[in-house]
Amino acid sequence: MSILVVDDDDNSRVMLTNLLEGSGFSVIHASDGKEAWEKVKLSRPELIITDILMPRMDGYSLCQKIKGDSGLKNIPVILYSATYVSKESMELAHSMGGTSFVVKPQHPKVLLAAIQQVMKEHSEGNFSSLQKTDEDLDKMHFKVLSDKLQERVDGLEKLNHALQEKNDELVEEWTQELVESEEKYRDLYDHSPELLLSVDGETERITECNETLLRVLGYTKEEVIGRVWFDLYHPNSVEPARSAFNRLLVTGEIRGIELQVIKKGGEKIDVMLDASRGINKTTGKKYTRSVWFDITERKKAEQALLDAKQALETANNRLQELDRLKTLFISSMSHEFRTPLNSIIGFTGILAMEMVGKLEPKQKDFLGRIKQSSIHLLALVNDIIDISKIEAGKFETFNSNFLLGTVIDEAVKQVETLRNEKGLELRVDVPDNIQVINDRKRVSQCILNYLGNAIKYTEKGWISISARQLDGNAEVVVEDTGIGVSEDDLPKLFRQFVRLDSPLRMKEMGTGLGLYLTKKMASEILGGTVGAESQLGVGSKFYLSIPTNRQSNKYGMKVGSPGESDENCINH
Amino acid sequence: LGLLEKLMKTVLIIEDNDNNMELISFILESSGYQCIKAETGQKGIDLAIEKLPDFILLDVQLPDIDGLAVLKKIRASKADGKTPIIAMTSHAMAGDREALLTRGCNGYIEKPIDPGRVMEQIQEILKEMK
């Protein structure tokens, strides 16, 4: 027994075919009503199971066609549908002559039972046939189809509505997100610490800028947007900014351009410009995105630094000029001040010695005073010159190898007259084997100063000079039984122009520079030290310590030996 | 030195400063020396060779040629290679003084010249040479 299975859905068709073949039926099949109609006419199956909704010709039409054909109308037709399940649908199926109506999906057993029922009724001669006229059937068919269509439309509308709702929901959600995102980026843009702006590459007008730019420059948005970009620059900056802008359009990026921008009030600020070029995806037009870093403070600092440098240079030049003047002063002091003094001292001496004629006692006394004052003045000039030279680093110094004892002997001899005048005893304790390599003349000068002071400030008693060797140093000590110095005054001794109060000191003439020069000479030229101990009214003790072999001192001075060549002269 | 010997002695003074020249020549003439005066280094060199003085007093700060160069030239001349030369230096010339001594200067007297001591100083230097 053969059954025709009609279904446009491949899966349903195969499943049904397998079920029926498994139950011993022979099956032929068609995928729509039209194909089924052809196959029915050819092979005349004994039963037809057909889907309703199919392309080209639906199950109803197929049923109607078969039932309307006198030769085929006895073939039972089972309508099998998942969608046409309304009362009207079933009624139409019945009216069309459908033998049975099965709702999809149905258990195979139910389907088989339905088939067997149909077969049984058929064998009993119980044929179903068209129940109505074709016109009525068409009306019913149309009604079912339109109901079905309406149902579909309703379904679609419902679906559409749901979709619309979902869509609205999503749109609202997305809009919210977009707004939040926009706010976030707008905030970043507007309140960036830097000044931001965009310019249309063609019109060169500003299309956008951030709040920071408006705040710093003092403009409103309306005053900035739409303006040509170079309006914002200081006239001096327009040309370099123009060339940077042109370069930007070509290369796509510029960095670190330092320019000046004008605020609303006309005040200018220094900015550093970084910019990149963008190209609009839809229009293809170029635009620029610029960042201005406010570097006014940095520029100010740079300027201040530059000014300071300038001031320093000026000061340095002045100092150099002063130094030059000082050197000039020293050299003129050296010669010009001394030459006339030498004449005064010399001629006064000749007159005082009565080499040109006999003098009255008063005349002789006064000439002696003139000579004494001149010598004092000369000593002052000499001390000042020495100090100036040391301070200017122009002091000439020479090394020579000598016996300290010899230098001390010479010094003692030089002050002999003065000492004898005062009737002071001299005590000498100097070993004759202390060999020294140092500046002989200056060592002698220091010792002479100590001896001179000792005699000057001692009225009675003795003065002494002793020497000894200590490691690499020679130490000379000059002691006296003079007026002494109080504990308070002791630290002032080696300062310049210090002349301590005392009747004897007022009487004695001094430069006020002697000890100061001795200290300076000892430390800066000889590489040694000085010191003093004293007791007021009892006496004083002065120390001088010098290296016995002066190679160089702490000032990096090179030391030569005298007389070898002119270059041995050391400018210190 | 006796008076007669002194009368026979000539001294060349090379000194540019008029006052100093007057001072030192007065002292020397008072002591019986005959003074030849040169106000420039060059004139001093010429007179040293020409007059062959008994000794020379040389100021080391001269306007034309410095003292060291004058000393060198006189020492280099055959005629007057051994004449005693005494330099007159000032306080500031301490360095030059050492250089002068190692270059054939026989001694120095320091300015300011002390009229009471200068002859003694000169005699001492001349005596040491002998």
XYZ file of C-alpha atoms in Angstrom, chain A residues 82-502:
421
model
C 1.137 22.718 13.202
C -0.356 26.119 12.547
C -3.868 25.690 11.149
C -5.340 24.531 14.354
C -8.415 26.762 14.675
C -11.945 25.492 14.517
C -12.376 27.192 11.182
C -9.272 25.487 9.859
C -10.526 22.077 10.828
C -13.982 22.848 9.505
C -12.468 23.939 6.196
C -10.427 20.758 6.061
C -13.550 18.785 6.573
C -15.442 20.773 3.982
C -12.643 20.257 1.530
C -13.178 16.541 1.872
C -10.270 15.991 4.153
C -10.623 12.618 5.748
C -8.843 13.462 8.932
C -6.998 16.350 10.578
C -3.911 15.834 12.707
C -2.224 18.543 14.694
C 1.564 18.637 14.431
C 3.682 17.568 16.164
C 1.968 14.383 17.058
C 3.230 11.248 18.656
C 3.884 8.622 15.874
C 1.420 6.310 17.540
C -1.360 8.878 17.303
C -0.466 9.496 13.700
C -0.426 5.782 12.870
C -3.726 5.322 14.698
C -5.217 8.150 12.635
C -3.933 6.502 9.444
C -5.382 3.139 10.418
C -8.725 4.747 11.322
C -8.844 6.430 7.936
C -7.946 3.173 6.153
C -10.603 1.293 8.068
C -13.329 3.837 7.313
C -12.211 3.839 3.734
C -12.421 0.082 3.445
C -15.979 0.291 4.846
C -16.733 2.550 1.868
C -17.017 5.607 3.934
C -15.545 8.182 1.648
C -15.218 11.759 2.527
C -15.956 14.234 -0.184
C -16.406 17.906 -0.879
C -19.115 19.176 1.413
C -19.784 22.510 -0.218
C -19.730 24.270 -3.526
C -16.379 25.455 -4.794
C -17.484 29.031 -4.271
C -18.234 28.428 -0.609
C -15.065 26.495 -0.199
C -13.065 29.340 -1.733
C -14.723 31.743 0.640
C -13.918 29.501 3.568
C -10.385 28.967 2.335
C -9.949 32.703 1.954
C -11.339 33.257 5.417
C -8.970 30.725 6.947
C -6.077 32.131 5.023
C -6.925 35.700 5.954
C -7.488 34.679 9.585
C -4.201 32.988 9.471
C -2.707 36.043 7.885
C -4.329 38.243 10.498
C -2.979 35.972 13.159
C 0.452 36.324 11.600
C 0.031 40.065 11.326
C -1.030 40.231 14.951
C 1.936 38.129 15.914
C 4.211 40.316 13.927
C 2.694 43.408 15.392
C 3.172 42.037 18.846
C 6.710 41.120 18.012
C 7.252 44.452 16.434
C 5.861 46.137 19.494
C 8.125 44.109 21.736
C 11.060 44.920 19.522
C 10.102 48.549 19.552
C 9.962 48.485 23.314
C 13.300 46.740 23.523
C 14.710 49.156 21.021
C 13.469 52.148 22.982
C 14.927 50.639 26.101
C 18.283 50.106 24.430
C 18.255 53.516 22.818
C 17.577 55.061 26.167
C 20.325 53.003 27.768
C 22.805 53.802 25.038
C 21.888 57.441 25.029
C 22.515 57.527 28.739
C 25.903 55.861 28.262
C 26.705 58.184 25.410
C 25.797 61.199 27.463
C 27.953 59.966 30.334
C 30.851 59.221 28.024
C 30.459 62.553 26.293
C 30.396 64.309 29.658
C 33.486 62.450 30.758
C 35.503 63.344 27.673
C 34.149 66.857 27.543
C 35.266 67.308 31.137
C 38.709 65.954 30.293
C 38.885 68.268 27.300
C 37.504 71.371 28.958
C 39.461 71.111 32.176
C 42.720 69.800 30.845
C 45.548 71.775 32.451
C 46.683 72.755 28.975
C 45.058 75.097 26.481
C 43.434 73.092 23.667
C 42.046 74.229 20.350
C 41.153 72.877 16.935
C 41.424 74.760 13.669
C 39.886 74.047 10.272
C 42.752 73.426 7.880
C 41.032 75.210 5.005
C 39.328 78.247 6.510
C 41.964 78.525 9.266
C 39.194 79.308 11.674
C 39.018 77.986 15.211
C 36.363 75.288 15.434
C 36.784 74.298 19.032
C 38.634 75.209 22.223
C 38.520 74.182 25.851
C 37.478 76.046 28.998
C 41.074 76.284 30.190
C 41.982 78.301 27.118
C 39.032 80.630 27.657
C 39.805 81.014 31.339
C 43.525 81.693 30.825
C 43.071 84.081 27.920
C 39.923 85.688 29.357
C 37.741 85.235 26.268
C 34.194 83.920 25.946
C 33.608 80.938 23.706
C 31.818 83.151 21.181
C 34.852 85.396 20.928
C 37.111 82.513 20.043
C 35.128 80.071 17.915
C 35.101 81.157 14.287
C 38.097 83.451 14.603
C 41.158 82.872 12.450
C 43.811 81.261 14.578
C 46.525 83.859 14.087
C 44.322 86.508 15.736
C 45.246 84.953 19.063
C 48.995 85.258 18.579
C 51.244 88.187 19.461
C 52.288 90.052 16.272
C 55.870 88.909 16.751
C 54.739 85.294 16.856
C 52.434 85.306 13.828
C 55.182 84.645 11.301
C 56.807 81.700 13.096
C 53.318 80.377 13.964
C 52.323 80.624 10.300
C 55.320 78.603 9.162
C 54.660 76.041 11.924
C 51.018 75.787 10.818
C 52.018 75.171 7.193
C 54.546 72.569 8.283
C 51.882 70.906 10.435
C 49.502 70.521 7.493
C 52.256 68.785 5.523
C 54.059 66.691 8.119
C 51.111 65.968 10.418
C 52.881 66.932 13.613
C 54.850 69.778 15.217
C 56.346 69.942 18.677
C 57.925 72.342 21.136
C 57.381 75.584 19.229
C 57.738 78.516 21.621
C 55.387 81.376 20.823
C 53.495 84.205 22.433
C 49.723 84.447 22.722
C 47.720 87.536 23.607
C 45.155 87.628 26.387
C 41.965 89.580 26.014
C 43.382 92.597 27.834
C 46.442 92.643 25.566
C 48.768 90.994 28.056
C 50.925 88.361 26.452
C 51.762 84.906 27.741
C 54.459 82.488 26.612
C 53.279 79.145 25.290
C 54.865 76.038 23.897
C 52.880 74.639 20.984
C 52.441 70.949 20.212
C 49.986 70.119 17.420
C 48.816 67.229 15.251
C 46.807 67.168 12.041
C 43.532 65.287 11.679
C 41.596 64.369 8.538
C 37.805 64.215 8.638
C 36.751 60.694 7.551
C 33.642 61.798 5.700
C 34.709 65.091 4.172
C 38.446 64.405 3.842
C 39.151 67.920 5.097
C 42.174 68.664 7.215
C 41.991 70.151 10.690
C 44.503 70.700 13.450
C 44.481 69.866 17.139
C 46.744 72.153 19.106
C 47.990 72.155 22.683
C 49.402 75.302 24.268
C 51.496 74.733 27.357
C 51.620 77.915 29.423
C 55.368 78.432 29.927
C 55.182 82.062 31.092
C 56.583 81.226 34.520
C 59.376 79.156 33.035
C 60.193 81.950 30.598
C 60.215 84.443 33.441
C 62.609 82.211 35.357
C 64.779 81.846 32.274
C 64.779 85.599 31.803
C 65.613 86.136 35.451
C 68.474 83.697 35.076
C 69.647 85.515 31.979
C 69.393 88.870 33.755
C 71.270 87.489 36.720
C 73.952 86.176 34.396
C 74.153 89.566 32.719
C 74.390 91.313 36.067
C 77.061 88.863 37.122
C 79.012 89.539 33.966
C 78.737 93.270 34.509
C 79.819 92.848 38.106
C 82.644 90.611 36.992
C 83.778 93.181 34.455
C 83.656 95.828 37.123
C 85.660 93.628 39.441
C 88.217 93.013 36.730
C 88.409 96.744 36.153
C 88.814 97.290 39.881
C 91.488 94.620 39.978
C 93.282 96.354 37.125
C 93.039 99.665 38.970
C 94.335 98.024 42.117
C 97.333 96.614 40.292
C 97.913 100.023 38.729
C 97.659 101.575 42.175
C 100.183 99.137 43.594
C 102.705 99.758 40.876
C 102.357 103.521 41.112
C 102.616 103.322 44.905
C 105.757 101.284 44.461
C 107.576 103.866 42.474
C 105.855 107.213 42.531
C 105.196 107.391 46.264
C 108.623 106.222 47.242
C 110.804 108.292 44.963
C 109.895 111.669 46.509
C 110.067 110.173 50.001
C 113.548 108.940 49.266
C 114.541 112.465 48.274
C 112.983 113.988 51.394
C 114.689 111.472 53.668
C 118.028 111.802 51.836
C 118.250 115.588 51.720
C 116.903 115.992 55.238
C 119.680 113.625 56.289
C 122.333 115.698 54.510
C 121.119 118.875 56.179
C 120.819 117.237 59.592
C 124.366 115.921 59.270
C 125.468 119.500 58.715
C 127.148 118.445 55.458
C 126.121 121.788 53.940
C 126.600 123.969 56.972
C 126.289 124.320 60.678
C 122.800 124.243 62.187
C 121.134 125.764 65.227
C 120.037 123.057 67.731
C 116.357 123.765 67.002
C 116.969 123.470 63.249
C 118.696 120.164 63.778
C 115.860 118.937 66.027
C 113.185 119.882 63.501
C 115.077 118.293 60.606
C 115.314 115.138 62.711
C 111.528 115.190 63.135
C 110.999 115.667 59.397
C 113.293 112.743 58.658
C 111.612 110.538 61.289
C 108.147 111.305 59.911
C 109.316 110.633 56.363
C 110.757 107.276 57.388
C 107.496 106.457 59.145
C 105.520 107.394 56.069
C 107.787 105.289 53.905
C 107.294 102.297 56.218
C 103.545 102.750 55.978
C 103.713 102.923 52.201
C 105.901 99.813 52.093
C 103.563 97.823 54.347
C 100.528 98.846 52.326
C 102.242 97.852 49.110
C 103.201 94.452 50.532
C 99.695 93.790 51.821
C 98.114 94.913 48.559
C 100.433 92.675 46.601
C 99.655 89.666 48.764
C 95.937 90.349 48.502
C 96.134 90.894 44.749
C 98.171 87.741 44.307
C 101.008 89.775 42.840
C 103.520 89.269 45.582
C 106.945 88.229 44.316
C 108.619 85.520 46.300
C 111.875 83.556 45.901
C 113.266 80.468 47.513
C 116.823 80.397 48.678
C 118.807 78.117 50.904
C 120.051 79.888 54.020
C 120.982 79.435 57.662
C 118.309 80.785 59.991
C 121.052 81.868 62.400
C 122.587 84.172 59.793
C 119.275 85.893 59.089
C 118.666 86.335 62.823
C 122.178 87.789 63.291
C 121.592 90.306 60.510
C 118.254 91.320 62.003
C 119.723 91.702 65.471
C 122.450 93.896 64.000
C 119.919 96.094 62.238
C 118.114 96.920 65.483
C 121.287 97.211 67.531
C 121.389 101.012 67.592
C 117.787 101.262 68.722
C 118.266 98.613 71.406
C 121.397 100.262 72.729
C 119.626 103.616 72.877
C 117.111 102.036 75.250
C 119.748 100.081 77.166
C 118.021 96.779 76.737
C 119.831 93.486 77.318
C 119.777 91.035 74.398
C 119.525 87.307 74.910
C 120.115 85.058 71.920
C 119.590 81.304 71.826
C 119.869 80.237 68.208
C 121.528 77.020 66.995
C 123.778 77.731 64.039
C 122.717 74.668 62.030
C 119.096 75.354 61.115
C 119.021 75.169 57.357
C 115.992 76.751 55.679
C 114.754 76.823 52.096
C 112.255 79.668 51.957
C 112.031 83.351 51.059
C 115.041 84.745 52.935
C 114.110 88.406 52.575
C 110.570 87.843 53.891
C 111.664 85.648 56.775
C 114.032 88.449 57.708
C 111.225 91.015 57.402
C 109.015 89.063 59.827
C 111.808 88.619 62.380
C 112.755 92.305 62.106
C 109.179 93.305 62.764
C 109.042 91.189 65.917
C 112.401 92.557 67.124
C 111.425 96.133 66.286
C 108.173 95.783 68.229
C 109.932 94.199 71.200
C 112.349 97.121 71.441
C 109.664 99.680 70.742
C 107.396 98.487 73.537
C 110.017 97.644 76.177
C 111.362 100.401 78.416
C 113.650 98.323 80.602
C 114.794 94.760 81.018
C 115.704 92.493 78.142
C 114.604 91.180 74.802
C 115.393 87.690 73.618
C 115.355 85.743 70.392
C 115.494 81.976 70.185
C 115.040 79.411 67.463
C 114.598 75.669 67.182
C 113.755 73.052 64.632
C 110.457 71.174 65.006
C 109.713 68.415 62.449
C 109.664 70.193 59.118
C 109.388 73.641 60.666
C 111.679 76.228 62.145
C 110.271 78.161 65.078
C 111.480 81.604 66.057
C 110.422 83.144 69.373
C 110.922 86.812 70.256
C 110.304 87.658 73.892
C 110.422 90.910 75.874
C 109.827 92.369 79.312
C 107.749 95.173 77.856
C 104.339 96.630 78.486
C 102.504 93.484 77.394
C 98.985 93.080 76.116
C 95.807 92.307 78.068
C 93.983 89.030 77.502
C 91.133 90.929 75.851
C 93.424 92.684 73.406
C 95.501 89.645 72.520
C 93.171 88.348 69.778
C 93.196 91.799 68.124
C 96.943 91.924 67.794
C 97.280 90.517 64.297
C 94.442 92.555 62.806
C 95.045 95.519 60.552
C 95.246 99.079 61.890
C 94.991 97.894 65.463
C 96.928 100.118 67.785
C 96.207 99.340 71.361
C 95.692 102.075 73.928
C 98.671 102.808 76.105
